[in-house]
PDB file of C-alpha atoms in Angstrom:
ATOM      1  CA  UNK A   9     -77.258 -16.286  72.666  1.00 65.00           C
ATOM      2  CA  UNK A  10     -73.591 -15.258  71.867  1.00 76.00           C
ATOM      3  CA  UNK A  11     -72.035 -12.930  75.013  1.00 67.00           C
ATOM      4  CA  UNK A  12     -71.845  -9.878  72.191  1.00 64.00           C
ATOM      5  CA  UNK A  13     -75.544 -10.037  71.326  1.00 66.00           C
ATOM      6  CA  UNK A  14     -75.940 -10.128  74.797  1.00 60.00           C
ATOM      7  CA  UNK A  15     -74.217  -6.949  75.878  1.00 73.00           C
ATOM      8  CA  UNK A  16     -75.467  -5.261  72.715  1.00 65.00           C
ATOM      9  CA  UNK A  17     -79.170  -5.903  74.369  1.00 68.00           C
ATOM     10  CA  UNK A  18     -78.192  -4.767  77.659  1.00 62.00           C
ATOM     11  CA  UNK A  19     -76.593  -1.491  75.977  1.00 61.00           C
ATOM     12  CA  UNK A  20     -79.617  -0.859  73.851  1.00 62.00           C
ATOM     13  CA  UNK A  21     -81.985  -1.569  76.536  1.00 64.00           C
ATOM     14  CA  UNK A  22     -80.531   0.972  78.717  1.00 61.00           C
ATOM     15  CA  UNK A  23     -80.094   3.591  75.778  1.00 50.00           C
ATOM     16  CA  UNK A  24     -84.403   3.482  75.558  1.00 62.00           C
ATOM     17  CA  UNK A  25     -84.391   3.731  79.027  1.00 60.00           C
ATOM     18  CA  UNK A  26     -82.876   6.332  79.318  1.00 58.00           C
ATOM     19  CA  UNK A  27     -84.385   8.191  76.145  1.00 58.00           C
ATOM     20  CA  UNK A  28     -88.204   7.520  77.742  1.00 58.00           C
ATOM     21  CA  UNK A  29     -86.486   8.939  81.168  1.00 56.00           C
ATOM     22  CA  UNK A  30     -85.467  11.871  79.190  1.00 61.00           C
ATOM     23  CA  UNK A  31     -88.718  12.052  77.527  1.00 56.00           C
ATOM     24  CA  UNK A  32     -91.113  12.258  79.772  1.00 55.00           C
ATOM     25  CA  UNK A  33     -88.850  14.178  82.901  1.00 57.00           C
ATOM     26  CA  UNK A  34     -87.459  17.430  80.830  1.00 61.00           C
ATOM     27  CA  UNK A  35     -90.623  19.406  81.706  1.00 72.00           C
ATOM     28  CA  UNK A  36     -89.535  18.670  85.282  1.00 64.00           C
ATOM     29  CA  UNK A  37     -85.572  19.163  84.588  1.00 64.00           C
ATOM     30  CA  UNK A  38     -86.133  22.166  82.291  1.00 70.00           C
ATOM     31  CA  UNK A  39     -88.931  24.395  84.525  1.00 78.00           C
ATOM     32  CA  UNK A  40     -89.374  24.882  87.972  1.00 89.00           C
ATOM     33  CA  UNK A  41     -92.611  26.809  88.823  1.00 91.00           C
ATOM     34  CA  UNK A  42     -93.681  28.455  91.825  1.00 95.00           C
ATOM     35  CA  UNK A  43     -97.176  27.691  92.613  1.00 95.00           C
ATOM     36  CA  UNK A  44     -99.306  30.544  94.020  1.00 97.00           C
ATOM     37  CA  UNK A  45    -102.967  29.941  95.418  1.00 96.00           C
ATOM     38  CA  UNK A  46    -105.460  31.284  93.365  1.00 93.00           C
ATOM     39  CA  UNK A  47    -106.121  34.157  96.440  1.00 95.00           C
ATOM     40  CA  UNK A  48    -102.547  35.060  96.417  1.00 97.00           C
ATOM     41  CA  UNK A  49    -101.918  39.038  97.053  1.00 96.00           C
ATOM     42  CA  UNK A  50     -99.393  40.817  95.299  1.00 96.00           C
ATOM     43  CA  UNK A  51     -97.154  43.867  96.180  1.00 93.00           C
ATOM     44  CA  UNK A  52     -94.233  45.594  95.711  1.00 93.00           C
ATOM     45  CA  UNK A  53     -93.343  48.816  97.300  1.00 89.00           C
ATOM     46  CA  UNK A  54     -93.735  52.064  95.325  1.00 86.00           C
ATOM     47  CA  UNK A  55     -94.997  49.818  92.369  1.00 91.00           C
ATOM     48  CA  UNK A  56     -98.559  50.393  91.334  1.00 94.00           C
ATOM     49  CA  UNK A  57     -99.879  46.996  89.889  1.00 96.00           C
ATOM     50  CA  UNK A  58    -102.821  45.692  88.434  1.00 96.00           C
ATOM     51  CA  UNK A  59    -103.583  42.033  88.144  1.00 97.00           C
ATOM     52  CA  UNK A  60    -105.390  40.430  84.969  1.00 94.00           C
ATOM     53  CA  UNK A  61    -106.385  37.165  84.124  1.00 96.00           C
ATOM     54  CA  UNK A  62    -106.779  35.933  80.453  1.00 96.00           C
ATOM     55  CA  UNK A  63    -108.684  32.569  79.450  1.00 95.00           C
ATOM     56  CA  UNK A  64    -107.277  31.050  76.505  1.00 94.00           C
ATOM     57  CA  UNK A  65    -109.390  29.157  73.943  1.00 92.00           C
ATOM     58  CA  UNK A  66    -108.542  25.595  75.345  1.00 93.00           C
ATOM     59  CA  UNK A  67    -109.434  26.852  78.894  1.00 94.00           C
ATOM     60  CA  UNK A  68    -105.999  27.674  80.201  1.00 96.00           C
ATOM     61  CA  UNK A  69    -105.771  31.154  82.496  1.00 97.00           C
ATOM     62  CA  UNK A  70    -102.574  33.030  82.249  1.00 98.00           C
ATOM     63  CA  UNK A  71    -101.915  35.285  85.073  1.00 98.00           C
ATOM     64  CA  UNK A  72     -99.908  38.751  85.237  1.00 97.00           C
ATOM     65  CA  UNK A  73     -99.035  41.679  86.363  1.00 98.00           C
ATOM     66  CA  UNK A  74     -99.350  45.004  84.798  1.00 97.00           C
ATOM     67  CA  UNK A  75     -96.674  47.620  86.268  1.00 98.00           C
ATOM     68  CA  UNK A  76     -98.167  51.260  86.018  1.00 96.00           C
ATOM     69  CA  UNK A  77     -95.809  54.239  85.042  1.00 94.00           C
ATOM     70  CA  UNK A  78     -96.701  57.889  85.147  1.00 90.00           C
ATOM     71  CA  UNK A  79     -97.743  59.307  81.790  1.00 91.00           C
ATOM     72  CA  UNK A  80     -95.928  55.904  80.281  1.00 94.00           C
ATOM     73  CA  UNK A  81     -94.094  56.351  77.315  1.00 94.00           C
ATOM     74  CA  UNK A  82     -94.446  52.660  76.331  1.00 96.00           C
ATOM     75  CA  UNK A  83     -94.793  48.889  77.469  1.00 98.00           C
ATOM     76  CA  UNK A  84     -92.224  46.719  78.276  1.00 98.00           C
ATOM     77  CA  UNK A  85     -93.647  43.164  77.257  1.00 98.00           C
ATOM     78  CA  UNK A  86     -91.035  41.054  79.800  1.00 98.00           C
ATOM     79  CA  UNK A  87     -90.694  37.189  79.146  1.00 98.00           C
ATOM     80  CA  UNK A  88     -88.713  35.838  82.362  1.00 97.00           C
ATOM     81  CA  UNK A  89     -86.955  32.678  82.879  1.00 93.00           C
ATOM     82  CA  UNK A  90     -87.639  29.276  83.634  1.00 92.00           C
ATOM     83  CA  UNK A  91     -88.352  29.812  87.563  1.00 92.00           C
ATOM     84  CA  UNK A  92     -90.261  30.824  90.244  1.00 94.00           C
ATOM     85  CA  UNK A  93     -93.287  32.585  89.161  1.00 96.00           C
ATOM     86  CA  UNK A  94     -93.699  36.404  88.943  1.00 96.00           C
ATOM     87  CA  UNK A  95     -94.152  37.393  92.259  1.00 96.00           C
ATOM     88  CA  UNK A  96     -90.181  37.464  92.793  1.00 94.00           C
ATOM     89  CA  UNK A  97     -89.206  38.320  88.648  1.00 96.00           C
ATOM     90  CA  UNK A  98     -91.675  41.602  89.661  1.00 95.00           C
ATOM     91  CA  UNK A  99     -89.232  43.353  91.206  1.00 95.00           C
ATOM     92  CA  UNK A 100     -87.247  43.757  88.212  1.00 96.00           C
ATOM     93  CA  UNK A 101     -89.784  45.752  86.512  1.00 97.00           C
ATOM     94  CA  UNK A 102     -88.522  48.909  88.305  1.00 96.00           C
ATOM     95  CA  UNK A 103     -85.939  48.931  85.642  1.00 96.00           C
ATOM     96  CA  UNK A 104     -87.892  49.889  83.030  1.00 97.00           C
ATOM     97  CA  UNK A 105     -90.844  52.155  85.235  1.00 96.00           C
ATOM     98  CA  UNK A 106     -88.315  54.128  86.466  1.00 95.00           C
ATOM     99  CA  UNK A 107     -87.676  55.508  82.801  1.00 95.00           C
ATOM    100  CA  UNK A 108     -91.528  56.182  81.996  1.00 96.00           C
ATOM    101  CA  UNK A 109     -92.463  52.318  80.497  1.00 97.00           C
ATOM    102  CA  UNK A 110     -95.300  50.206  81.716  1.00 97.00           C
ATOM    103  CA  UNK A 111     -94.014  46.661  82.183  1.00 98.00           C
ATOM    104  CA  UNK A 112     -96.606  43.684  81.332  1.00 98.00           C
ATOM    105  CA  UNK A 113     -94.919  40.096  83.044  1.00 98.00           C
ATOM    106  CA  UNK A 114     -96.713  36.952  82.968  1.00 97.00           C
ATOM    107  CA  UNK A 115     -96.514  33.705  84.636  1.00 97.00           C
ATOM    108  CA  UNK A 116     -96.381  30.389  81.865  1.00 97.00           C
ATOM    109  CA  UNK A 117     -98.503  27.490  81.932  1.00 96.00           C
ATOM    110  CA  UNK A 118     -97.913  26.066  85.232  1.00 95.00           C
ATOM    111  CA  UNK A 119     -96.286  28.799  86.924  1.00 96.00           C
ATOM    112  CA  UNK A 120     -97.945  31.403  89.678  1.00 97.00           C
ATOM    113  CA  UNK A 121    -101.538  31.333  89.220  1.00 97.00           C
ATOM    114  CA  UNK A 122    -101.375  30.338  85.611  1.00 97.00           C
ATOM    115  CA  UNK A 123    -102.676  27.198  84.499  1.00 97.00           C
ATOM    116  CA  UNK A 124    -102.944  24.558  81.631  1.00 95.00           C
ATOM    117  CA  UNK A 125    -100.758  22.143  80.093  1.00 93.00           C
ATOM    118  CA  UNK A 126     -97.357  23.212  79.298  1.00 92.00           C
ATOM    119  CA  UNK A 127     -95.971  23.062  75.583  1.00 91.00           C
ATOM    120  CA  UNK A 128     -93.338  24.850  73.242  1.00 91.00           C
ATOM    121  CA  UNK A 129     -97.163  25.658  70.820  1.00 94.00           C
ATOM    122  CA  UNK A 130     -99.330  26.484  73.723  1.00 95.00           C
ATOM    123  CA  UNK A 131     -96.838  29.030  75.623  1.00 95.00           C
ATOM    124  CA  UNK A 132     -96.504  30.981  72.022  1.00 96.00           C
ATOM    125  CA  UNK A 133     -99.519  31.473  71.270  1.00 96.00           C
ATOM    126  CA  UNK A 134    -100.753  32.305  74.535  1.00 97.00           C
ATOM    127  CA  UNK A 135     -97.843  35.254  74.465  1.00 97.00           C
ATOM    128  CA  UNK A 136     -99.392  36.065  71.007  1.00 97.00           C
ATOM    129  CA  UNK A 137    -102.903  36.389  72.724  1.00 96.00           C
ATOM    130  CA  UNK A 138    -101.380  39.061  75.372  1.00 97.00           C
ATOM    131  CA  UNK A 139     -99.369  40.628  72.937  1.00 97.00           C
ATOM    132  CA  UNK A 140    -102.438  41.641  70.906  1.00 97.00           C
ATOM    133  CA  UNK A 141    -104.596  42.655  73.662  1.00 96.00           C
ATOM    134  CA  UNK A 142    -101.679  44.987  74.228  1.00 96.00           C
ATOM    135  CA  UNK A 143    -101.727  46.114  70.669  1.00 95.00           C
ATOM    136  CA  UNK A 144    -105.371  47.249  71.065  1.00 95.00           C
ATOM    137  CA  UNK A 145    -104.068  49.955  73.410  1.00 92.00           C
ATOM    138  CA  UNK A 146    -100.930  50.747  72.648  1.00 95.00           C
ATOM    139  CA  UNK A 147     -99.501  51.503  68.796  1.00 96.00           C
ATOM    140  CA  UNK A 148     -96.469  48.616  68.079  1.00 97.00           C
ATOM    141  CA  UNK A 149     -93.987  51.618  67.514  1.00 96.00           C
ATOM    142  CA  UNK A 150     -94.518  52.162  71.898  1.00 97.00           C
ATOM    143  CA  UNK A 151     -93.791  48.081  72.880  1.00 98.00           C
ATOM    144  CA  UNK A 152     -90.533  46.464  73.577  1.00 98.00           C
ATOM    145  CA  UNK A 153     -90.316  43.067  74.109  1.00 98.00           C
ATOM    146  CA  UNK A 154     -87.801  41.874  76.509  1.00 98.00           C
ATOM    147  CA  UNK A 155     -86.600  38.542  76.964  1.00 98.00           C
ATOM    148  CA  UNK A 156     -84.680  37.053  79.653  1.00 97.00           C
ATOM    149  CA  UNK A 157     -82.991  33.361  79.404  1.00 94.00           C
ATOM    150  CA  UNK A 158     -86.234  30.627  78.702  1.00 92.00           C
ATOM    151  CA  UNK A 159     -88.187  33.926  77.495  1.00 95.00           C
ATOM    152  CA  UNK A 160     -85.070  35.313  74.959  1.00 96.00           C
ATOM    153  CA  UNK A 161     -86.564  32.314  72.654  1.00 95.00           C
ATOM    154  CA  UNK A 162     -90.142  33.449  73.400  1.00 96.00           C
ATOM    155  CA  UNK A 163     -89.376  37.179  72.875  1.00 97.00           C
ATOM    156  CA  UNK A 164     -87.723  36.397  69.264  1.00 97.00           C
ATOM    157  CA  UNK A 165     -90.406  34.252  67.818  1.00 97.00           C
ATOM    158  CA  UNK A 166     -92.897  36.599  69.045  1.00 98.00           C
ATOM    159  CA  UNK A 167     -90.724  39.582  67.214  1.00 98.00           C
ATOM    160  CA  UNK A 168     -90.451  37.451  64.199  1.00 97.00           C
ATOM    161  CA  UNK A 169     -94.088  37.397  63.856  1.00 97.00           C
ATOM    162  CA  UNK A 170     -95.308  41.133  64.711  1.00 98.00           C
ATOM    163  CA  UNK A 171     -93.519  44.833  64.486  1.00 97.00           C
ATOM    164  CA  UNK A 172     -92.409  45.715  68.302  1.00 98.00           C
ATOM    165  CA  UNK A 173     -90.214  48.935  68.451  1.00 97.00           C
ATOM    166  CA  UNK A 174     -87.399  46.468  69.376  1.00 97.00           C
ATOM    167  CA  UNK A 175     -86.604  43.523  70.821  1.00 98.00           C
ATOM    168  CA  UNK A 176     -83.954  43.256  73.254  1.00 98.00           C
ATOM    169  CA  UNK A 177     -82.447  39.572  74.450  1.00 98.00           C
ATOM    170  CA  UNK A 178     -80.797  39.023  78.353  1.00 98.00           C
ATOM    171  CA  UNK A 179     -78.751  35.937  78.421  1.00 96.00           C
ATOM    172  CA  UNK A 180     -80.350  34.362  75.435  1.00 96.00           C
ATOM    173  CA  UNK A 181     -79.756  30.586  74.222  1.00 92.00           C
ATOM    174  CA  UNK A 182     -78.444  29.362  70.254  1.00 93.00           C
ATOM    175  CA  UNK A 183     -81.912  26.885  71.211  1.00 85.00           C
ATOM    176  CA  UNK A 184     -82.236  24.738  73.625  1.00 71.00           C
ATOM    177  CA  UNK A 185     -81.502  21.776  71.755  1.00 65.00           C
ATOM    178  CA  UNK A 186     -78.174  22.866  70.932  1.00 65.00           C
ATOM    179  CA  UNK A 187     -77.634  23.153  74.521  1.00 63.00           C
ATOM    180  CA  UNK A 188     -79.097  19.708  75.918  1.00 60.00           C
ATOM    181  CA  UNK A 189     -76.869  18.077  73.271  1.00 61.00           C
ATOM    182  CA  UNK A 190     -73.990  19.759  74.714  1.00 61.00           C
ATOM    183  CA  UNK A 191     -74.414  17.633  77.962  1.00 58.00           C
ATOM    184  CA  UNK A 192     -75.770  14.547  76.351  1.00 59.00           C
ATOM    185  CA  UNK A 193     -74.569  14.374  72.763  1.00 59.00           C
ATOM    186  CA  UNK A 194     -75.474  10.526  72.385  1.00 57.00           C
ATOM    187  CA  UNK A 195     -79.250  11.133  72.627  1.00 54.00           C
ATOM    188  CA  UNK A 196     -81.626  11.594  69.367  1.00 53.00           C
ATOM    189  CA  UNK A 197     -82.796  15.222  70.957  1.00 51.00           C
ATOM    190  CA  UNK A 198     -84.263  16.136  67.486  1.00 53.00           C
ATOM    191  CA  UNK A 199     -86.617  13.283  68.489  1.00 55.00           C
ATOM    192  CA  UNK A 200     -86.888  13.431  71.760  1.00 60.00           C
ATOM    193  CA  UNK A 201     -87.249  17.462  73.374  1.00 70.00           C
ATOM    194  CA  UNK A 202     -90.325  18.761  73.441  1.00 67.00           C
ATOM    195  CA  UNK A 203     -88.350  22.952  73.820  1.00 73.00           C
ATOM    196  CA  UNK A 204     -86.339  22.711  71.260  1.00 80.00           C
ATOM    197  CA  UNK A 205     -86.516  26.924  71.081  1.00 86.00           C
ATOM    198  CA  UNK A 206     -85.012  27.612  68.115  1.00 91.00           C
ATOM    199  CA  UNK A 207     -84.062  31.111  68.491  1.00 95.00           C
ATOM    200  CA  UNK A 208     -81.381  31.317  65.651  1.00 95.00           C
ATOM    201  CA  UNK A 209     -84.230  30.074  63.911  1.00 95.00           C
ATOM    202  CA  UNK A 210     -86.481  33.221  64.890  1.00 96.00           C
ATOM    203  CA  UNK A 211     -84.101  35.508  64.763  1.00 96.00           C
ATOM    204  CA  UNK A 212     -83.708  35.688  61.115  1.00 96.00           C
ATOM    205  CA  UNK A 213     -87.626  37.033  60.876  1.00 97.00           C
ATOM    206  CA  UNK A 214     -86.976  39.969  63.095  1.00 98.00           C
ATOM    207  CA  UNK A 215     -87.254  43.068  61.400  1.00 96.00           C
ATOM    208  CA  UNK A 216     -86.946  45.535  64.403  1.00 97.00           C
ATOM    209  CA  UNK A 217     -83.774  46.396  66.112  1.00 96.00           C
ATOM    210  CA  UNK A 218     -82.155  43.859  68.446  1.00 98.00           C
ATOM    211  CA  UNK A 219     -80.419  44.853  71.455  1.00 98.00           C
ATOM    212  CA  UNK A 220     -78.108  41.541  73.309  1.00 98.00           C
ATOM    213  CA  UNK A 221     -76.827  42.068  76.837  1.00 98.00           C
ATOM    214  CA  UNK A 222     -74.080  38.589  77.729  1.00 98.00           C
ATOM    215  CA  UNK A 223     -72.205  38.478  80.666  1.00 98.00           C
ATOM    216  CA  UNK A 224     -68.897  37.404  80.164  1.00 98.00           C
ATOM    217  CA  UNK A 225     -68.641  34.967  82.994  1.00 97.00           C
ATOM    218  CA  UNK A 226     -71.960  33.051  82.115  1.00 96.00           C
ATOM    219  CA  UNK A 227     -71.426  29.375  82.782  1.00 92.00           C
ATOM    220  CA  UNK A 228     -75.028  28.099  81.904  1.00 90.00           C
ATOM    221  CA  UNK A 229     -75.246  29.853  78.606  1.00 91.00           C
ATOM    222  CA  UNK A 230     -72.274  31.169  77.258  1.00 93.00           C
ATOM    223  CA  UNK A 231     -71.341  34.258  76.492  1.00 96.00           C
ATOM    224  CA  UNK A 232     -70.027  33.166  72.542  1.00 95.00           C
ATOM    225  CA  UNK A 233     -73.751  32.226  72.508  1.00 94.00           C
ATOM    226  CA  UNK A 234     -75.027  35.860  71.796  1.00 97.00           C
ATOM    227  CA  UNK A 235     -71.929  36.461  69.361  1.00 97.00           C
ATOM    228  CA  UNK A 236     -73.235  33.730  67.619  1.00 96.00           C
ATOM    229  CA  UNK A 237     -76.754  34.907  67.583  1.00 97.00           C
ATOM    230  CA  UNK A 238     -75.750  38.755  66.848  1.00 97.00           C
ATOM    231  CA  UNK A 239     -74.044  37.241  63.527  1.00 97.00           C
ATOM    232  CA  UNK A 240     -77.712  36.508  62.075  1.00 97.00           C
ATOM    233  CA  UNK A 241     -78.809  40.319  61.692  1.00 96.00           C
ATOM    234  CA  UNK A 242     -76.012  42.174  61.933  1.00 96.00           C
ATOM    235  CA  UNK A 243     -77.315  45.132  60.459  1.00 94.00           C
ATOM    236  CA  UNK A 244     -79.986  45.842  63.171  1.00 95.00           C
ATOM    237  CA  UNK A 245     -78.447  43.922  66.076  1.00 97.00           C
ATOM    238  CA  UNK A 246     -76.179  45.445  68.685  1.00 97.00           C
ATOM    239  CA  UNK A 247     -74.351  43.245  70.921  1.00 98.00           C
ATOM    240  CA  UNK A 248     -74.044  44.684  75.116  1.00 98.00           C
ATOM    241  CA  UNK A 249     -70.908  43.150  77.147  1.00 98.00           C
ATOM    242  CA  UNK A 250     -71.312  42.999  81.078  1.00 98.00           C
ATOM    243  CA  UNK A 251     -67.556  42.313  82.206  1.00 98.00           C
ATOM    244  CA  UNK A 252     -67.838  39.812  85.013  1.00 98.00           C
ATOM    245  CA  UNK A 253     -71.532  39.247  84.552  1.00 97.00           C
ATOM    246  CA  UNK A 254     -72.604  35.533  85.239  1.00 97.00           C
ATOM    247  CA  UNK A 255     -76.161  34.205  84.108  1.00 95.00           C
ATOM    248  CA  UNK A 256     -78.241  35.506  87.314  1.00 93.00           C
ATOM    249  CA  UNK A 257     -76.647  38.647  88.247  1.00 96.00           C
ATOM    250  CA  UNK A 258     -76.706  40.880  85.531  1.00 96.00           C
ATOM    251  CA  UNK A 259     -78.783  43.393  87.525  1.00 96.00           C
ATOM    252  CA  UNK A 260     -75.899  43.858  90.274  1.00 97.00           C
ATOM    253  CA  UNK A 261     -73.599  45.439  87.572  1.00 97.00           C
ATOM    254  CA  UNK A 262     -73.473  49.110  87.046  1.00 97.00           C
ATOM    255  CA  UNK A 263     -72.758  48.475  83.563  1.00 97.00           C
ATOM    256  CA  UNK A 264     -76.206  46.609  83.219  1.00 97.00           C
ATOM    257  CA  UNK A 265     -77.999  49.603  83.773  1.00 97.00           C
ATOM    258  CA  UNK A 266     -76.413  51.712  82.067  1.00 96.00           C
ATOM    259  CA  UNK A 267     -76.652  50.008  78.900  1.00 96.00           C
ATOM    260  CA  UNK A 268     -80.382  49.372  79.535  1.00 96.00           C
ATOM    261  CA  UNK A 269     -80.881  53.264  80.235  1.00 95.00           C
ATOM    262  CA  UNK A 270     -78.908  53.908  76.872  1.00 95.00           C
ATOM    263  CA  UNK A 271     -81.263  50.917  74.539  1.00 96.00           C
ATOM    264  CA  UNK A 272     -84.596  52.187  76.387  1.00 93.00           C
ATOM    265  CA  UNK A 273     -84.219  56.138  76.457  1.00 89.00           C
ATOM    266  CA  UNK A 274     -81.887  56.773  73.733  1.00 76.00           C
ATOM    267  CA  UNK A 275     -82.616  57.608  70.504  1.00 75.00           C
ATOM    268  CA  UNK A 276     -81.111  55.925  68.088  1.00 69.00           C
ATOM    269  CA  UNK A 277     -78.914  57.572  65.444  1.00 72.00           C
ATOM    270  CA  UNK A 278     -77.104  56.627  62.204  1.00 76.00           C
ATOM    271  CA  UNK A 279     -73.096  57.510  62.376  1.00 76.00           C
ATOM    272  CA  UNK A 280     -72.297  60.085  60.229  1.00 80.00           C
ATOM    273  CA  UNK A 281     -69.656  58.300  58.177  1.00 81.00           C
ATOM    274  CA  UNK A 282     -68.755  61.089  55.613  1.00 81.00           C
ATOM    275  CA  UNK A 283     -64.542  61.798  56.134  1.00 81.00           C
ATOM    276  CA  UNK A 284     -64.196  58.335  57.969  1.00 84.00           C
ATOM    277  CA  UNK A 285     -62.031  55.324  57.254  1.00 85.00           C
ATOM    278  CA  UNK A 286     -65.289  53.134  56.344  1.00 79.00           C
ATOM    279  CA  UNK A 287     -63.984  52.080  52.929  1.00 84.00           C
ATOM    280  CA  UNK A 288     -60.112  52.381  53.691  1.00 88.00           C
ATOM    281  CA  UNK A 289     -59.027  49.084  53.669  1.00 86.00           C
ATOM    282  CA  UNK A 290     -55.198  47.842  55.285  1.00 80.00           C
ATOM    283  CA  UNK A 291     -52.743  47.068  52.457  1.00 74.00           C
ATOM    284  CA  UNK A 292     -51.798  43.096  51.465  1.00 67.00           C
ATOM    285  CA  UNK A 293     -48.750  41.561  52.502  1.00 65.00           C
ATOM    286  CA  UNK A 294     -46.625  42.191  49.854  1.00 57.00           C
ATOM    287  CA  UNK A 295     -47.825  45.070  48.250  1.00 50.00           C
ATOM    288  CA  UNK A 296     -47.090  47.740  50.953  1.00 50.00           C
ATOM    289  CA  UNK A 297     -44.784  46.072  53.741  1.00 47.00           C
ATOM    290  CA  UNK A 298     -44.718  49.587  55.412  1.00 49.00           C
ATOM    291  CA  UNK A 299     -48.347  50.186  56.030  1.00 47.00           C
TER     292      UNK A 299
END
C-alpha cells in the first residue's frame, strides 16, 4: 500500500472516530443534570411552592415547581439552562413574584426528579404539554415565557407555536449548531448533533413581543448573538444591554433588574412620532456638503 494511502486511512479513521465520539457523548458534553431522589423536599424562604408531577404519553414524569404570588397578575413560564436541576434555578423566581407573577419552572428529561429519555422532540413537546395545562387556567394574554440560555431555544419554538403575552430571551444562542461548529468547524454537525436548536429558525414564527437581555462581556455566547437574533423581528423585538454582564451573572447587575421590572410591569406604548425627525433623512455627499 503506497505511504499516502496509508496516512489518508489513518486520517480518515480517526475523523469517524472522532465523529461516533462526538455522537454518542454531546448529551453528556452539552447537559449536566442534578439528580434529586424521588423523596426530595423543596424550599425556599418566603416562597410558597407547590410541587406537580406530569406523566407524559411515553411514560416520562416531568417534575416542577409552581411559585405562588398574591392575587397573581400572570405566569411566568421559565425555561432554565442546561444545569443543575431546579432546586438551585428556584431561587430566581423571586424576580418575577415579587412583581405579582406566578412562576412555573421545570426540570428536563433527566434532570431533578424528571425522567425519560432526553431528545431535542421529546423536551418540546413535553413543554407544549405544561404549557397547555397552564392555558386551561390562565388566558394566553396573562403568560410570559422566559427563556434562559439552553431554554431561550425552548422558549422561542414554544412562542412560535402558541400566543404568550411575550416572550422574553436571557443569553439566548443563533442555535446550537452554529455554536458547536464554531469550536469544531471540520465536523459534519448537520449530521451529527442531536440539539441543533434552531432558534433563528423559531424566531421568525413569533408573533408576540420579544424582549432580549445580552451581557456585553458574555464569553460562551456572545453578545453579537442577540443582535443577530433581534434583526429577525425587528418590529416587535427590543434588544436589553447589561454593560459588564457575562453569561452567569446577569442577576448581580442593577441594570438587570431594572430592565426586567420595566418588560414585566410596564405597559407598553407606541411613540408618538407626530413633529419628529422619523422621515428626515441626512443629505448625500455632494448635494449639501454643509448639512
Amino acid at each position: 500500500m503506497p505511504y499516502w494511502a496509508y496516512i489518508a486511512l489513518v486520517v480518515l479513521g480517526i475523523y469517524l472516530i472522532i465523529s461516533i465520539l462526538l455522537y454518542f457523548l454531546q448529551d453528556f458534553l452539552m447537559f449536566k443534570p442534578e439528580k434529586l431522589a424521588k423523596d426530595f423536599q423543596f424550599h425556599y424562604e418566603n416562597q410558597e411552592i407547590e410541587e406537580y408531577n406530569v406523566e407524559t404519553r411515553d411514560g416520562a414524569i416531568i417534575n416542577g415547581l409552581r411559585f405562588k404570588a398574591q392575587n397573581p397578575r400572570g405566569v411566568v413560564f421559565y425555561l432554565k439552562g442546561n444545569s443543575k436541576s431546579i432546586k438551585g434555578w428556584g431561587k430566581f423566581a423571586v424576580d418575577f413574584t415579587r412583581f405579582g407573577y406566578d412562576v412555573l419552572m421545570v426540570d428536563y428529561r433527566g434532570f431533578g426528579k424528571s425522567t425519560g429519555r432526553r431528545t431535542q422532540k421529546a423536551i418540546k413537546r413535553d413543554l407544549q404539554v405544561i404549557y397547555n395545562k397552564i392555558k386551561e387556567n390562565v388566558s394566553e394574554k396573562y403568560i410570559i415565557l422566559y427563556g434562559r440560555s439552553l431554554g431561550s431555544g425552548f422558549a422561542a419554538k414554544l412562542a412560535s407555536m402558541n400566543n404568550p403575552r411575550m416572550l422574553i430571551l436571557d443569553a439566548p444562542y443563533y442555535s446550537l449548531s452554529k455554536i458547536a461548529k464554531k469550536y469544531i468547524p471540520f465536523m459534519p454537525l448537520s449530521l451529527l448533533i442531536k440539539f441543533p436548536m434552531p432558534t433563528y429558525k423559531w424566531m421568525r414564527y413569533v408573533n408576540c413581543p420579544v424582549h432580549i437581555i445580552h451581557g456585553t462581556d458574555d464569553k460562551l455566547i456572545p453578545y453579537k448573538t442577540s443582535v443577530k437574533l433581534s434583526k429577525i423581528k425587528p418590529k416587535s423585538t427590543r434588544l436589553y444591554t447589561v454593560i459588564g454582564g457575562g453569561h452567569k451573572n446577569l442577576n448581580t447587575f442593577e441594570s438587570y433588574h431594572k430592565m426586567l421590572e420595566e418588560i414585566i410591569v410596564s405597559k407598553p406604548k407606541r411613540a408618538n412620532l407626530e413633529g419628529s425627525s422619523i422621515h428626515v433623512k441626512h443629505a448625500t455627499k455632494g448635494i449639501d456638503e454643509k448639512a
